[in-house]
Each structure stands twice: as structure tokens, then as C-alpha cells.
Amino acid sequence: VETHYPNVIISREYEPLETGGGFIHALRHFTPDAPVLVVSSDTYLESSSVDQLGVDMLESFNPKIEDMLLAVSAKENGIAFTGAGDYDLTDRHLDYRPNGVSAPYVFIGHRVVTPSFMQTCAEKLQPTKGVCFSFKDCFDIAEANHRLTGCRFNGTWCDLSTIDTLNALQEYLQ
């Protein structure tokens, strides 16, 4: 990677840190208050609109009123999605529905956050989680403070967490 893509910075983990811990491990590469677009690599998003989604999210993110902005999509737009959904979305505000309670929107892997907020999350989580924690823990902190917002993605998406969803995506793309 370093040979062919010299502008790519590699932050190597020597033990599994999960998504949030991995971001904290890479903090030295970021400006504390500059918004960062974080993309999950195991989610397919319709390519015709995925680049614009990242741009729109970065342009609309306002750290004065939100700690984290999540891309969400209607669960009906998901290829082979059978889950209950994650969130209600009202005027950009997200409310999580736990324990399998049906919700109309699903988090689809893109999020915008500042490194300073992630550092705050790490400090709050360290007594119980240590250095290994999920971004979801930070979603919960932002939501508890009424600072978790959503950006709606209207394209097709697929969570590639199982071989069945990968097969469904391959079938869809043919």
C-alpha cells in the first residue's frame, strides 16, 4: 500500500481494538476539531450516489449542535436486509430502538465525527471498556446528549456481514 499509495496513512493495531478503539489508536493523524468521514468497508452503497453522500455529510456536519452524524437509509432499500431497523429519524435527530423493536431506518456505515468527541468518548468508556470499544458506544453517548443526527441515503445498500448477503448482492449486480 505504501508503495502504490504514498498518501495513505496506516495505523497498525497490534491487538484488536474494535471500531472506536481503532479510531482512537489513529488519533495522532487527525486535527482534533476537524470533522472526519469514517466509512465501514463491509457495506455496499450504490456507487452512483456514494461519493456525494460523503461530501454532503461533511458539508452539513455542525459540531456546535451535533457530536456525530450517521448515514441512515430506509430498511426497504437494503438488499436482503431482514433486520428490525435501528433508528427513527425526525428533523435530523436520531432515536435508537433497542432490542429488536422495529425502526424505519438502518445505519449504513458512514459517519462524521470529530477526533475530540471520540477522545471524550474514550475517556468516558475507559473505566468499563478499556481501549477496545465500538463506535456504537459513542453513538449512544451522543444520543444521550441529544447530539446524534442522521443524514438520509436514498440509494440501494447492502450489509455484507454474511455469505448470504454477499450472494444476494452479487445476484443484484448481475
Short mmCIF file of C-alpha atoms in Angstrom, two decimals:
data_model
loop_
_atom_site.label_atom_id
_atom_site.label_comp_id
_atom_site.label_asym_id
_atom_site.label_seq_id
_atom_site.Cartn_x
_atom_site.Cartn_y
_atom_site.Cartn_z
CA VAL A 1 0.00 0.00 0.00
CA GLU A 2 2.74 2.47 0.95
CA THR A 3 4.49 1.90 -2.41
CA HIS A 4 1.45 2.47 -4.61
CA TYR A 5 -0.49 4.93 -2.41
CA PRO A 6 2.07 7.10 -0.58
CA ASN A 7 -0.65 9.43 0.81
CA VAL A 8 -2.36 6.58 2.68
CA ILE A 9 -1.54 6.54 6.37
CA ILE A 10 -1.52 3.13 8.00
CA SER A 11 -2.40 2.86 11.68
CA ARG A 12 -1.47 -0.68 12.65
CA GLU A 13 -3.23 -2.37 15.57
CA TYR A 14 -1.24 -4.98 17.45
CA GLU A 15 -4.33 -6.20 19.26
CA PRO A 16 -7.99 -5.95 18.19
CA LEU A 17 -9.38 -2.57 19.26
CA GLU A 18 -12.82 -2.66 17.58
CA THR A 19 -14.03 0.31 15.56
CA GLY A 20 -13.90 3.01 18.23
CA GLY A 21 -10.63 1.87 19.75
CA GLY A 22 -9.05 1.69 16.30
CA PHE A 23 -10.04 5.30 15.64
CA ILE A 24 -8.54 6.37 18.98
CA HIS A 25 -5.34 4.49 18.11
CA ALA A 26 -5.08 6.62 14.94
CA LEU A 27 -5.89 10.00 16.61
CA ARG A 28 -2.40 11.42 16.10
CA HIS A 29 -3.13 11.55 12.36
CA PHE A 30 -6.13 13.86 12.75
CA THR A 31 -6.75 17.51 13.65
CA PRO A 32 -8.76 17.47 16.93
CA ASP A 33 -11.76 19.56 15.85
CA ALA A 34 -11.79 18.85 12.11
CA PRO A 35 -14.68 16.59 11.04
CA VAL A 36 -13.66 13.16 9.79
CA LEU A 37 -15.72 10.95 7.48
CA VAL A 38 -15.46 7.33 8.66
CA VAL A 39 -16.63 4.63 6.25
CA SER A 40 -17.32 0.98 7.07
CA SER A 41 -15.74 -1.30 4.50
CA ASP A 42 -18.38 -4.04 4.86
CA THR A 43 -21.30 -2.08 3.43
CA TYR A 44 -22.08 -1.75 -0.26
CA LEU A 45 -23.66 1.54 -1.28
CA GLU A 46 -24.96 2.23 -4.76
CA SER A 47 -21.96 3.79 -6.50
CA SER A 48 -23.87 6.47 -8.41
CA SER A 49 -24.52 8.40 -5.20
CA VAL A 50 -21.97 7.23 -2.63
CA ASP A 51 -19.36 9.94 -3.34
CA GLN A 52 -21.97 12.66 -2.98
CA LEU A 53 -23.11 11.19 0.34
CA GLY A 54 -19.68 11.72 1.91
CA VAL A 55 -19.45 15.27 0.57
CA ASP A 56 -22.97 16.12 1.77
CA MET A 57 -22.26 14.70 5.22
CA LEU A 58 -19.02 16.65 5.67
CA GLU A 59 -20.59 19.87 4.41
CA SER A 60 -23.67 19.60 6.64
CA PHE A 61 -21.90 18.47 9.83
CA ASN A 62 -22.11 21.15 12.54
CA PRO A 63 -20.13 20.34 15.71
CA LYS A 64 -21.94 23.15 17.55
CA ILE A 65 -25.17 21.14 17.51
CA GLU A 66 -24.10 17.52 16.87
CA ASP A 67 -21.38 15.15 18.03
CA MET A 68 -21.96 12.52 15.39
CA LEU A 69 -23.78 12.39 12.06
CA LEU A 70 -24.77 8.93 10.79
CA ALA A 71 -25.85 7.92 7.30
CA VAL A 72 -29.14 6.04 7.52
CA SER A 73 -31.38 4.51 4.89
CA ALA A 74 -34.85 3.05 4.79
CA LYS A 75 -34.59 -0.63 5.55
CA GLU A 76 -36.61 -1.36 2.38
CA ASN A 77 -33.64 -0.04 0.34
CA GLY A 78 -31.40 -2.79 1.70
CA ILE A 79 -30.55 -5.81 -0.42
CA ALA A 80 -31.52 -8.95 1.56
CA PHE A 81 -31.96 -6.92 4.76
CA THR A 82 -34.14 -8.76 7.27
CA GLY A 83 -33.42 -6.87 10.50
CA ALA A 84 -35.75 -4.74 12.58
CA GLY A 85 -34.01 -1.45 11.77
CA ASP A 86 -32.04 0.82 14.07
CA TYR A 87 -33.39 4.36 14.28
CA ASP A 88 -36.27 6.77 13.96
CA LEU A 89 -35.27 9.95 12.10
CA THR A 90 -37.06 13.22 12.85
CA ASP A 91 -35.63 16.53 11.60
CA ARG A 92 -32.10 15.01 11.51
CA HIS A 93 -32.41 13.80 15.11
CA LEU A 94 -31.92 10.04 15.59
CA ASP A 95 -33.56 7.87 18.25
CA TYR A 96 -32.32 4.31 18.64
CA ARG A 97 -34.84 1.48 19.03
CA PRO A 98 -33.15 -1.29 21.02
CA ASN A 99 -33.90 -4.98 21.46
CA GLY A 100 -35.31 -5.72 18.01
CA VAL A 101 -38.09 -3.13 18.17
CA SER A 102 -38.94 -2.20 14.58
CA ALA A 103 -37.49 1.07 13.28
CA PRO A 104 -37.74 2.52 9.76
CA TYR A 105 -34.05 3.43 9.29
CA VAL A 106 -30.78 1.49 9.35
CA PHE A 107 -27.26 2.81 9.99
CA ILE A 108 -25.34 2.08 6.78
CA GLY A 109 -21.72 2.57 7.79
CA HIS A 110 -20.86 6.21 7.00
CA ARG A 111 -20.43 8.61 9.89
CA VAL A 112 -18.89 12.03 10.56
CA VAL A 113 -17.28 12.78 13.88
CA THR A 114 -14.54 14.96 15.34
CA PRO A 115 -11.46 13.38 16.91
CA SER A 116 -12.07 15.50 20.03
CA PHE A 117 -15.52 13.92 20.54
CA MET A 118 -14.03 10.45 20.08
CA GLN A 119 -11.39 11.28 22.71
CA THR A 120 -14.19 12.32 25.08
CA CYS A 121 -15.95 9.01 24.40
CA ALA A 122 -12.77 7.05 25.07
CA GLU A 123 -12.30 8.80 28.40
CA LYS A 124 -15.90 8.04 29.42
CA LEU A 125 -15.68 4.42 28.30
CA GLN A 126 -12.20 3.59 29.58
CA PRO A 127 -13.22 2.55 33.12
CA THR A 128 -15.54 -0.17 31.76
CA LYS A 129 -14.39 -0.87 28.20
CA GLY A 130 -10.65 -0.13 28.32
CA VAL A 131 -9.11 0.70 24.93
CA CYS A 132 -11.28 -1.76 22.98
CA PHE A 133 -14.73 -0.32 22.22
CA SER A 134 -17.21 0.07 19.40
CA PHE A 135 -18.32 3.23 17.62
CA LYS A 136 -21.82 2.19 18.73
CA ASP A 137 -20.82 3.07 22.30
CA CYS A 138 -20.09 6.61 21.06
CA PHE A 139 -23.39 6.72 19.15
CA ASP A 140 -25.09 6.03 22.49
CA ILE A 141 -23.17 8.83 24.25
CA ALA A 142 -24.08 11.32 21.50
CA GLU A 143 -27.73 10.21 21.59
CA ALA A 144 -27.91 10.53 25.39
CA ASN A 145 -26.80 14.16 24.96
CA HIS A 146 -29.33 14.73 22.11
CA ARG A 147 -26.42 15.27 19.72
CA LEU A 148 -26.78 12.26 17.41
CA THR A 149 -28.09 13.19 13.98
CA GLY A 150 -28.82 11.44 10.70
CA CYS A 151 -28.38 12.02 7.01
CA ARG A 152 -30.72 10.02 4.79
CA PHE A 153 -29.25 7.95 1.94
CA ASN A 154 -31.89 7.12 -0.68
CA GLY A 155 -29.90 4.65 -2.76
CA THR A 156 -29.60 0.89 -2.59
CA TRP A 157 -27.30 -0.61 0.05
CA CYS A 158 -26.24 -3.99 1.39
CA ASP A 159 -24.70 -5.04 4.68
CA LEU A 160 -22.01 -7.55 3.69
CA SER A 161 -21.76 -9.31 7.04
CA THR A 162 -22.79 -12.78 5.86
CA ILE A 163 -22.20 -15.00 2.85
CA ASP A 164 -25.94 -14.87 2.14
CA THR A 165 -25.93 -11.07 1.82
CA LEU A 166 -22.81 -11.23 -0.36
CA ASN A 167 -24.56 -13.72 -2.64
CA ALA A 168 -27.68 -11.53 -2.73
CA LEU A 169 -25.56 -8.52 -3.71
CA GLN A 170 -23.82 -10.47 -6.47
CA GLU A 171 -27.20 -11.55 -7.82
CA TYR A 172 -28.50 -7.97 -7.65
CA LEU A 173 -25.47 -6.64 -9.55
CA GLN A 174 -25.89 -9.16 -12.40
#
